[in-house]
XYZ file of C-alpha atoms in Angstrom:
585
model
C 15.650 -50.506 19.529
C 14.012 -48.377 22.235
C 13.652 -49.350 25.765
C 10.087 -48.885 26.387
C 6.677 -51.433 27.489
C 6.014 -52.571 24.345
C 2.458 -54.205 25.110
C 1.758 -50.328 26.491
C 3.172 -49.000 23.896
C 0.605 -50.954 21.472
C -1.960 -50.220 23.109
C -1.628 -46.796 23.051
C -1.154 -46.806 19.527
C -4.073 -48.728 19.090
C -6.233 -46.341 21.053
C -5.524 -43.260 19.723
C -5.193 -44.727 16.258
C -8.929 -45.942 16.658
C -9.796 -42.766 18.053
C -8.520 -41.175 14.751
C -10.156 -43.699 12.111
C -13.619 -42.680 14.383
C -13.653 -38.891 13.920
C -13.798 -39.946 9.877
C -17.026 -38.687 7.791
C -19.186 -40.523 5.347
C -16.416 -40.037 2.466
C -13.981 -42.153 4.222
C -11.549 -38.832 4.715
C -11.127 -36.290 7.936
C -13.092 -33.129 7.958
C -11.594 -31.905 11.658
C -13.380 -29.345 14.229
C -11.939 -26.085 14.488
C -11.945 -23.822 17.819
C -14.698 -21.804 18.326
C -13.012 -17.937 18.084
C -14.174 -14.754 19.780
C -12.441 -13.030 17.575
C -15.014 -14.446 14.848
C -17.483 -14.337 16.374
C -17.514 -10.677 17.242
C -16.563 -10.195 13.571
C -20.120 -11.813 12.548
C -21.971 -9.707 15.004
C -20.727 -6.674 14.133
C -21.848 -7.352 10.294
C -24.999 -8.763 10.758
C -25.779 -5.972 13.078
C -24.862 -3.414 10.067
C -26.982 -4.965 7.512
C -29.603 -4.364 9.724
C -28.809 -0.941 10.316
C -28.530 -0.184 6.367
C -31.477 -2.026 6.156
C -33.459 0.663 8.827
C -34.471 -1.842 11.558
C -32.520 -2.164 14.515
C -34.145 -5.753 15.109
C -34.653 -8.193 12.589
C -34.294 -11.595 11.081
C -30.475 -11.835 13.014
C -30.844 -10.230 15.809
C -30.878 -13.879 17.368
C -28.029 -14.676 16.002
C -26.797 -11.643 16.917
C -27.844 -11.896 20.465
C -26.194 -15.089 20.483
C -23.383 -14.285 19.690
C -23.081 -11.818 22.694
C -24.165 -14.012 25.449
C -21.721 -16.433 23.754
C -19.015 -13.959 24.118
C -20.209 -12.810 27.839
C -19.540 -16.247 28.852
C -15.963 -16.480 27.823
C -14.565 -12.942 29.121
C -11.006 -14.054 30.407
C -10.062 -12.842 34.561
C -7.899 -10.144 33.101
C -10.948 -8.446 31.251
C -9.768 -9.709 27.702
C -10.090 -12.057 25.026
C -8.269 -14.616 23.898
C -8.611 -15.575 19.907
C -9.659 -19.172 21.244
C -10.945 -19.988 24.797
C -7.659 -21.421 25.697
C -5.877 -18.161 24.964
C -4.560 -15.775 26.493
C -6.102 -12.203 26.010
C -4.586 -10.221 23.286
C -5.670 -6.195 22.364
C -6.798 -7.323 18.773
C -9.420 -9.457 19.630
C -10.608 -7.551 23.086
C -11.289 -4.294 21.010
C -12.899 -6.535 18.212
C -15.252 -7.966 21.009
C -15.835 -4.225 23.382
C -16.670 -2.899 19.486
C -19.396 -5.388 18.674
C -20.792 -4.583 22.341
C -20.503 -0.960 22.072
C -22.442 -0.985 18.407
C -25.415 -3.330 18.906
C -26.029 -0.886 21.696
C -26.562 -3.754 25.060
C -23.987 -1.416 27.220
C -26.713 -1.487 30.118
C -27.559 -4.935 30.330
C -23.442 -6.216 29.929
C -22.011 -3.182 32.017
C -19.914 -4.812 34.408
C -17.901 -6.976 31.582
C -17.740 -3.813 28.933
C -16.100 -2.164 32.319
C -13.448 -4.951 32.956
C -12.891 -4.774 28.980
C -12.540 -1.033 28.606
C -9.777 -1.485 31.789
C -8.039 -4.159 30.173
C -8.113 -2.138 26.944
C -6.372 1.246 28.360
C -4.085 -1.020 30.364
C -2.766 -2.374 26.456
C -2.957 1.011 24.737
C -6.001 0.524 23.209
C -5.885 1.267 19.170
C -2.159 2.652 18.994
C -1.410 -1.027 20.229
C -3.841 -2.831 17.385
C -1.616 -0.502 14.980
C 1.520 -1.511 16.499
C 0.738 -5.243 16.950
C 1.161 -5.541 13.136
C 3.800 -3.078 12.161
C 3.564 -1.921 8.488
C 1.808 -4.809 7.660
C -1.826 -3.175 7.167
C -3.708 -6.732 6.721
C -5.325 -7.247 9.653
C -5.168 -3.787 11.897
C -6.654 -1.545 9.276
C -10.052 -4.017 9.027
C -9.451 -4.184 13.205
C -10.196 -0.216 12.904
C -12.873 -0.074 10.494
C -14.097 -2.305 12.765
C -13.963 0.200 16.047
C -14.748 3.529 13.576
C -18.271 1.331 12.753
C -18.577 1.185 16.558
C -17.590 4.979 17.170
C -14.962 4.010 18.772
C -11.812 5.464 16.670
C -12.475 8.403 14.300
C -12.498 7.629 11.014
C -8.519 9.500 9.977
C -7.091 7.165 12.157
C -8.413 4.407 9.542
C -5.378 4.535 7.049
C -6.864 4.707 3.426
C -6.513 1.470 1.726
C -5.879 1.688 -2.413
C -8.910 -0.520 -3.542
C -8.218 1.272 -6.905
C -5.254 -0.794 -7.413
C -7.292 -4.080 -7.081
C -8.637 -2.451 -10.831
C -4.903 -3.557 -12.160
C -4.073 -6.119 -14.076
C -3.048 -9.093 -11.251
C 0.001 -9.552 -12.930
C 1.161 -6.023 -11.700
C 0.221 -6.776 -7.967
C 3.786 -7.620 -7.195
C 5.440 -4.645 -8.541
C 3.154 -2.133 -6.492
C 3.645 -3.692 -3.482
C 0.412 -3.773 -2.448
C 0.245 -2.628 1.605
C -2.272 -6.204 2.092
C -0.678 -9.750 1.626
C -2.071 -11.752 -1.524
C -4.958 -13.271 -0.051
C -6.731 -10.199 1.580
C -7.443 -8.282 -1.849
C -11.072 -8.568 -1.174
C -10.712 -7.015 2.421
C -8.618 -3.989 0.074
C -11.694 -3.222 -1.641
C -14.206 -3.617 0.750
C -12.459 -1.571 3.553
C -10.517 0.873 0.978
C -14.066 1.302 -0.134
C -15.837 2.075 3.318
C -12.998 4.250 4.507
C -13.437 6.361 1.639
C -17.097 6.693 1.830
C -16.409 8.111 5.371
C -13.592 10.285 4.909
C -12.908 11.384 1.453
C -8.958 12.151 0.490
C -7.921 15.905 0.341
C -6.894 15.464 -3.276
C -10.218 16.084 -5.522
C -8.698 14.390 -8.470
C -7.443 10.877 -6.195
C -11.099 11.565 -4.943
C -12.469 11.787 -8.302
C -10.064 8.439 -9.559
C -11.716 6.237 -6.524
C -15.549 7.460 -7.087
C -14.737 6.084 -10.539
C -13.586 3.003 -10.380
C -15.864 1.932 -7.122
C -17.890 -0.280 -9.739
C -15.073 -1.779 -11.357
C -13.583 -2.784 -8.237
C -16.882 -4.287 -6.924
C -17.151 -6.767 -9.715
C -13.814 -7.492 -9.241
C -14.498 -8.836 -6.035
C -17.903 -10.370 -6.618
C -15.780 -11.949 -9.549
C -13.423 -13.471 -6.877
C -16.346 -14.416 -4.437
C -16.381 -17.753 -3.617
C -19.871 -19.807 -4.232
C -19.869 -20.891 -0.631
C -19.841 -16.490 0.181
C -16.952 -16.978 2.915
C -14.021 -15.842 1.103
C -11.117 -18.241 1.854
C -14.149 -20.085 3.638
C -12.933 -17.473 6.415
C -15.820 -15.974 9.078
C -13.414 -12.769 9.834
C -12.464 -11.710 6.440
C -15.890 -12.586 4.781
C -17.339 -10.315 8.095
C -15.356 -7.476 7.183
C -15.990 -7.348 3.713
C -19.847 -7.839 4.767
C -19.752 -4.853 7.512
C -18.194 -2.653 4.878
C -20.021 -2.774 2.355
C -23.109 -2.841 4.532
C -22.067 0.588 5.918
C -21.521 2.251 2.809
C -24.954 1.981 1.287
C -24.194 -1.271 -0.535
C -26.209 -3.891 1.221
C -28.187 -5.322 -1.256
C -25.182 -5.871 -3.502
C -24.340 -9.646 -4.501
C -21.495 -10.136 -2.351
C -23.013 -9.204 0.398
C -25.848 -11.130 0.442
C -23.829 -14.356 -0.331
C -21.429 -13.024 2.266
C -24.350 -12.853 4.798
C -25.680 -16.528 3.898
C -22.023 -17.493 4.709
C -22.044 -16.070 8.077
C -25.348 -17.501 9.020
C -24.899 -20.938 7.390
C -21.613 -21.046 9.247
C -22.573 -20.667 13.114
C -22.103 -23.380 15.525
C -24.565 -24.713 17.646
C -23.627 -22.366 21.113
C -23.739 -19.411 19.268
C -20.352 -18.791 17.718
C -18.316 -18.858 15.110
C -15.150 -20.844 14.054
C -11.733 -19.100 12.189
C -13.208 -20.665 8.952
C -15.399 -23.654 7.895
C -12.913 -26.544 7.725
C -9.462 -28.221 7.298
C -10.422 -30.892 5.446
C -7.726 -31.586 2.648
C -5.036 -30.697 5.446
C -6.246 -33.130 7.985
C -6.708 -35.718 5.697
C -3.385 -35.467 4.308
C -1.324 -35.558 8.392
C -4.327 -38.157 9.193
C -3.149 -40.279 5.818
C 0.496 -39.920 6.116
C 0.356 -40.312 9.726
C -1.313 -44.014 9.442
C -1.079 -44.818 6.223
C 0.533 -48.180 6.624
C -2.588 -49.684 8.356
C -5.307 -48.666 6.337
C -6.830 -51.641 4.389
C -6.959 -51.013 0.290
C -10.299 -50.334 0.475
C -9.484 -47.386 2.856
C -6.616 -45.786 0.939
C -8.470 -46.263 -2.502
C -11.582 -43.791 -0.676
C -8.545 -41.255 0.761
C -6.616 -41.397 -3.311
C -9.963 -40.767 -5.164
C -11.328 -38.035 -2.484
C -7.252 -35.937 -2.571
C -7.326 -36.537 -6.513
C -10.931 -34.649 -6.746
C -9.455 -31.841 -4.450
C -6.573 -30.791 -6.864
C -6.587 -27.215 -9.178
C -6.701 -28.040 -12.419
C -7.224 -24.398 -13.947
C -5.998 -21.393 -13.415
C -7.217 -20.292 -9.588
C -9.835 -17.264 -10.351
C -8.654 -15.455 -6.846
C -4.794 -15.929 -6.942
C -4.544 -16.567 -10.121
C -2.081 -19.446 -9.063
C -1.699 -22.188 -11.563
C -3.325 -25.348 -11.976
C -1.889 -28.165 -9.687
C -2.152 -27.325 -6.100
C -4.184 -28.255 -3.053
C -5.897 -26.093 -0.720
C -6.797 -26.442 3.389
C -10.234 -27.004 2.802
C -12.043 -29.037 0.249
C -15.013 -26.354 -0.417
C -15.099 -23.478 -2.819
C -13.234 -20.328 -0.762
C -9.994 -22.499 -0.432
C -7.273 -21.451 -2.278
C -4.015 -23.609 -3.008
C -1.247 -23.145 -0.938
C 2.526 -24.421 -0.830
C 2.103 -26.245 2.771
C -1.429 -28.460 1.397
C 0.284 -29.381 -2.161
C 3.185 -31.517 -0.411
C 1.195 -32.925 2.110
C -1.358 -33.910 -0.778
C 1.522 -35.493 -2.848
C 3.016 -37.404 0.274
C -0.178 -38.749 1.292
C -0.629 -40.061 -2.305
C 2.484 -41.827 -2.367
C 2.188 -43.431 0.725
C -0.739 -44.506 0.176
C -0.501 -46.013 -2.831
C 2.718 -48.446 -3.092
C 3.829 -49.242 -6.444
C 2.323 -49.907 -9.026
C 0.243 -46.786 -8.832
C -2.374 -45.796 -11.208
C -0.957 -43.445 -13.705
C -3.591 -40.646 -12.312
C -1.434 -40.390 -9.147
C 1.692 -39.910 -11.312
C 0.062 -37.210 -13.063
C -1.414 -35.269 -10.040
C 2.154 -36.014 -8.470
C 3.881 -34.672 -11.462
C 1.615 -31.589 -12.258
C 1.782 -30.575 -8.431
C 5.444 -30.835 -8.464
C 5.612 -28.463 -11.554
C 3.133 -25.940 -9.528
C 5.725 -26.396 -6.366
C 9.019 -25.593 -8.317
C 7.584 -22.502 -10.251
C 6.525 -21.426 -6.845
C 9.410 -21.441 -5.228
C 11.161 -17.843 -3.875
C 14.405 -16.325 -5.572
C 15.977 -16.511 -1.917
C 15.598 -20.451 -1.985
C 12.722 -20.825 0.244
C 8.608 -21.193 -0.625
C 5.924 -18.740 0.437
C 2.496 -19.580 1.302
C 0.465 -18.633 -1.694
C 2.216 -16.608 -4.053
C 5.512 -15.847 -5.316
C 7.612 -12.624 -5.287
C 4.607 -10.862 -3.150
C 8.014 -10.869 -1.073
C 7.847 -8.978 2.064
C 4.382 -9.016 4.397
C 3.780 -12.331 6.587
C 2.973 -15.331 4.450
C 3.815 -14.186 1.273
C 7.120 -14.348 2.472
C 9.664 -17.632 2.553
C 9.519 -19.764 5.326
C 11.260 -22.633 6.845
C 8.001 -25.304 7.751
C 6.742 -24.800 4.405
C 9.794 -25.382 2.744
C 10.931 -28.225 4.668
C 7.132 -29.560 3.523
C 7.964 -29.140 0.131
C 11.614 -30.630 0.014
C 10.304 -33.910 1.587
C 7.542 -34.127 -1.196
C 10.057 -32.912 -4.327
C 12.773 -35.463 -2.656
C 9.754 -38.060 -2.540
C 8.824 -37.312 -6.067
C 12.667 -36.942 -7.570
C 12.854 -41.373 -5.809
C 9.647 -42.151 -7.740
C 9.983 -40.633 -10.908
C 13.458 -39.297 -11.554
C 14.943 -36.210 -11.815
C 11.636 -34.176 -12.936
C 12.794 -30.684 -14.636
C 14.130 -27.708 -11.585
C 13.551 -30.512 -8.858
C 17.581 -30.900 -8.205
C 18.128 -27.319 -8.445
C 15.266 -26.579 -6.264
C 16.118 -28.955 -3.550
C 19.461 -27.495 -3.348
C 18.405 -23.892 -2.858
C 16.032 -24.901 -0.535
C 18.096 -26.347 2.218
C 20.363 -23.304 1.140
C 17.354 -21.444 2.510
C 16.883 -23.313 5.641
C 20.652 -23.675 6.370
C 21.041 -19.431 6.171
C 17.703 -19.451 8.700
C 19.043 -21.807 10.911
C 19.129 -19.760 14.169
C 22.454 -19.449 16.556
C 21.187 -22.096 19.072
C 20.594 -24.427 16.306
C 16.927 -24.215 16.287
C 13.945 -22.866 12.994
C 11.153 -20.520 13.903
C 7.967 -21.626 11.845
C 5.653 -19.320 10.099
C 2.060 -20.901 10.843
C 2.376 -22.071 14.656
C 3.080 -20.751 17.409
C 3.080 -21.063 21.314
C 1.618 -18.578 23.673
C 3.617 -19.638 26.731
C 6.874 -18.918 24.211
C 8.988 -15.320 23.704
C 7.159 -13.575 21.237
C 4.567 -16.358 20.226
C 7.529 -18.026 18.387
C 7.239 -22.263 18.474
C 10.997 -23.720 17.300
C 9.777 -27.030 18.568
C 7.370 -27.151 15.846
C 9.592 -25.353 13.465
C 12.583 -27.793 14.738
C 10.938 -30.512 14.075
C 9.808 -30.286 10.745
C 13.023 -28.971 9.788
C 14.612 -32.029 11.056
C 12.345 -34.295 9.121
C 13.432 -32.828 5.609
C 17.210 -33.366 5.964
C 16.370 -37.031 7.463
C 14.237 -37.912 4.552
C 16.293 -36.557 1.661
C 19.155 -38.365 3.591
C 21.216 -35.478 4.902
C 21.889 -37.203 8.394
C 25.257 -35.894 8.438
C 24.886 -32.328 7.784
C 25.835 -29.903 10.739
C 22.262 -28.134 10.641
C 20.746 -31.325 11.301
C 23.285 -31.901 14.347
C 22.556 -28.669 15.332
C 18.673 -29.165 15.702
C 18.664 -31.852 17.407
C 20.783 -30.881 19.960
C 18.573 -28.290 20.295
C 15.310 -30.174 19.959
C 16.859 -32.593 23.009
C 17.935 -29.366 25.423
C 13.832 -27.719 24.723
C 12.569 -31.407 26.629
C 10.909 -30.363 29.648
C 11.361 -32.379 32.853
C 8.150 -34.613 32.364
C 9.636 -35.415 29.637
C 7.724 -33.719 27.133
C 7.611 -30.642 25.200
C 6.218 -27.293 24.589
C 7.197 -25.154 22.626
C 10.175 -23.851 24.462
C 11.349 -25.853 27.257
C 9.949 -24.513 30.701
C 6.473 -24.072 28.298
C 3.591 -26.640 29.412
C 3.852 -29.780 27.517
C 1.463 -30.494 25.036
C 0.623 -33.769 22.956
C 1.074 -31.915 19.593
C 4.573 -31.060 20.689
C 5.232 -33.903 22.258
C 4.861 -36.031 19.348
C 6.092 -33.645 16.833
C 9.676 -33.745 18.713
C 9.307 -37.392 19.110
C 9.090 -38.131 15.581
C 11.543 -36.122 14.541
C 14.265 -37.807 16.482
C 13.131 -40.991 16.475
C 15.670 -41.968 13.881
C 18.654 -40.397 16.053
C 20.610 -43.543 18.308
C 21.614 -40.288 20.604
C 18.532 -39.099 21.632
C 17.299 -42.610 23.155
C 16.748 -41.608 26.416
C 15.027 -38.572 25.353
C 12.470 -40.303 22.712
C 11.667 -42.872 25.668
C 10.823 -40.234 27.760
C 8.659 -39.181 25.017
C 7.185 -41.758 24.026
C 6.697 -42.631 27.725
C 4.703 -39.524 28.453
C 2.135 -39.681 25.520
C 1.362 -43.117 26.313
C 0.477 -41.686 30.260
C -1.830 -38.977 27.675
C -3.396 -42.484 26.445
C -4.223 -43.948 29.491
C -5.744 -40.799 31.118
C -8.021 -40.329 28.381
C -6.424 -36.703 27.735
C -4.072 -37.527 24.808
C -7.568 -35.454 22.633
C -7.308 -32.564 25.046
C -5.633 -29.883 21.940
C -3.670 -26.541 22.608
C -4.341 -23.426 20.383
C -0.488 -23.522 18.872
C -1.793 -23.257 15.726
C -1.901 -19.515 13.253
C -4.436 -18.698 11.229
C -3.664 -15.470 9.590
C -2.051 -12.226 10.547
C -1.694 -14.699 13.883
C -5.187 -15.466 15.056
C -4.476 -18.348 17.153
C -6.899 -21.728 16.773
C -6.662 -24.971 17.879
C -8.056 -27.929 15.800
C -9.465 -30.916 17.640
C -7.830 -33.488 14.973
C -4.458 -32.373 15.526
C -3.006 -33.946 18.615
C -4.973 -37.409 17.596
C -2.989 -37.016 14.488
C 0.402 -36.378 15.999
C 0.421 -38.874 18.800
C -0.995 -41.134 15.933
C 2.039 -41.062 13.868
C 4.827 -40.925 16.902
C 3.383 -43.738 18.493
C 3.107 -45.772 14.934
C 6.615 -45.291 14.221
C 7.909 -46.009 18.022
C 5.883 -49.561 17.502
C 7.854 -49.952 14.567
C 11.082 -49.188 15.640
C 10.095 -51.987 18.547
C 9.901 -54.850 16.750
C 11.904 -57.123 17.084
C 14.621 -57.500 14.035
């Protein structure tokens, strides 16, 4: 039993539990608030401003927005002369150049001269484009559309754009895998649009590869139309639905479809100051931590809303983008979402605990169906990948160790509810395989889709750590060295406030904070350290700052965004389990 104020401790749970049931909508679920991103926002600018220009008018119906959008970004220039991809982040090459390049092309040099100065500065002192390029290695997702980008702006010539193969998008998906296409799995409308652009502009040497690409330019665009969302924003996403937007703009194609439902995206999807989020919402993933977070409390009437809203949210056909299979979940519940291996166990968890037995047969089957979808999913090297399987090598198509820890608790959830469902056993063991061969040497697991800007290289192990940790405690593997391991670890990353960053010496943040405090929780040896925890969210509580979020959060190729919701829905669940270890036995 931990040694801590109980009546505080209450109380803080209380407060920030209330604070999470009030930031629900009208459907009884969690729809969050996402950063506002420069990195977005510039992204917009830059392709409203080109369907002007292919339009002929260098003013029209967006140059508000588009104005906006600049003052917006004028107002958040960081000391250094940068931009950060949130405006609690550092400044990073990527997203200065994004923001100097929408400057540069809507053509306000004059009236923003002193800030396009302390940019252009602040660029040379990174390396300018060679360091967008080497930023994101071979991994062409995110720096070739960063470069179409500047070449749209004049700012890098048009051969220093590598050529993207939007013919191969013409293939058969099945064969996607065996090209290796140079774009992960969920950018293939990004390979058309900006394979499509860069070839307008500069043609390949080869006459018949020439000839090949003219050809199948149709094909390709009703490919992606075909794959176009109904909301426009493809994966509900403001950067890669602006990139697709700005390129086919600039090629001649602006009155095509996807464009113009591209464009209603963009402008539907600004905030009220001028910006733009990362992408529209995180609804079915906030719902899910909210749910499993504070489950236990809810009245009936509560967790019958939450069951009927996740149930309406799961893939029952065939996915038209990925072509993934029916029975996943994606982040968002609107039409550019696509499912994903870190949503599906969340959804599954959230529907078991909150529904005790007996459960309507629905949940079985959505529990069942999703469990199928998680197993076929799963990598040959033990571990699951984001959104597709065997993609293999680029950043989130690749195995990694949050996601799979996500998906052993659900599978090992399932496996006690329903028995030994067909490739659950044999998938549980290969997947702690996985996470015991990426253990790292100090006994700690990088994550994937966090990370910590204060930390080496980005990298957040708390986060990783702790999720880790939570898989072999839940599927009962308290003994196992790599569990030992991590928690050692987790303990020696505590800062001296007693709370944690993502590395220890890293500010302290609430999300961390209560990530490593409910993961060791459970462990007798880490009492002083969970008190000390526990101790320092409930001063968060009491100061009124336990809302105040840190951008540790990825979005993809790592665009960093913080999402209001999360450290409500942390502290939430630490400080709901630390009142239940209190009571009294």
């Amino acid at each position: 039993m931990l040694n801590v104020d109980r009546d505080r401790l209450e109380r803080a749970e209380q407060t920030v539990r209330d604070q999470l049931l009030s930031r629900r909508n009208a459907s009884g679920c969690w729809a969050g608030r996402l950063s506002a991103s420069p990195l977005s926002t510039a992204t917009a600018v830059m392709a409203l401003h080109q369907v002007q220009l292919a339009r002929g008018v260098q003013e029209g119906e967006f140059t508000p927005l588009i104005v906006a959008g600049l003052q917006w970004l004028s107002q958040c220039q960081n000391e250094d002369g940068g931009w950060g991809d949130t405006l609690k982040s550092h400044s990073n090459i990527s997203t200065s150049m994004l923001v100097f390049g929408s400057f540069r092309a809507v053509g306000l040099t004059e009236e923003y001269s002193e800030l396009l100065q302390r940019a252009d500065d602040y660029i040379q002192r990174c390396g300018g484009s060679k360091a967008v390029v080497e930023r994101y290695g071979r991994d062409k997702t995110f720096s070739v559309p960063i470069l179409t980008h500047l070449a749209l702006a004049g700012l890098v010539d048009w051969k220093d754009v590598s050529a993207l193969p939007f013919e191969l998008a013409c293939l058969p998906h099945q064969f996607y895998a065996t090209i290796r296409l140079p774009v992960v799995s969920y950018a293939l409308p990004a390979l058309i649009a900006i394979g499509q652009v860069r070839h307008h502009f500069r043609k390949p040497w080869n006459p018949l590869l020439g000839w090949l690409r003219d050809s199948l330019i149709p094909k390709s665009l009703r490919i992606l139309k075909r794959i176009q969302p109904e909301s426009g924003g493809f994966l509900e996403a403001t950067p890669l639905t602006s990139f697709v937007v700005m390129s086919l703009a600039a090629k001649g194609n602006v009155e095509h479809p996807v464009v113009e439902s591209g464009v209603k995206f963009l402008v539907d999807s600004v905030l009220d100051d001028g910006s733009w989020p990362i992408d529209t919402n995180l609804a079915t993933w906030v719902t899910t931590l909210s749910s499993n977070a504070i489950s236990s409390t809810l009245t009936e009437e509560e967790r019958s809303a939450i069951t009927e809203w996740l149930l309406g949210q799961q893939y029952r056909k065939e996915h038209p983008y990925t072509h993934a299979a029916p029975g996943g979940w994606a982040w968002t519940d609107l039409s550019g979402g696509v499912p994903d291996a870190d949503d599906t166990p969340g959804a599954i968890l959230a529907l078991l605990n909150l529904n005790p037995k007996p459960r309507d047969e629905r949940i079985a089957e959505a529990c069942k169906l999703a469990t199928q979808w998680l197993v076929d999913l799963q990598n040959r090297d033990g571990g699951w990948p984001t959104f597709c399987r065997g993609w293999g090598t680029l950043p989130f198509d690749r195995s990694s160790t949050d996601i799979t820890a996500h998906c052993l608790r659900a599978l090992h959830r399932v496996s006690e509810e329903y028995g030994d469902l067909p490739g659950i056993e044999s998938a549980i063991r290969d997947g702690f395989d996985f996470l015991n061969r990426s253990q790292n040497a100090d006994g700690s697991w990088h994550p994937l889709w966090f990370g910590n800007q204060f930390a080496p290289s980005d990298i957040n192990p708390v986060y990783g750590t702790s999720k880790v940790i939570r898989a072999y405690q839940e599927t009962e593997r308290t003994e196992a060295l790599p569990l030992q391991d991590g928690v050692r670890w987790l303990r020696s990353a505590q800062n001296s406030d007693g709370g944690w960053g993502g590395v220890q010496g890293a500010p302290s943040s609430v999300e961390e904070t209560a990530l490593a405090v409910d993961a060791l929780i459970d462990d007798r040896d880490s009492a002083s350290a969970i008190e000390s925890g526990i101790n320092w969210l409930i001063d968060r509580v009491e100061s009124n700052t336990v809302d105040e979020a840190a951008p540790i959060g990825f979005y993809f190729a790592k665009l960093w965004y913080f999402e209001e919701l999360y450290p409500v829905i942390f502290a939430s669940g630490a400080l709901r389990r630390a009142v239940e270890d209190c009571q009294p036995p």
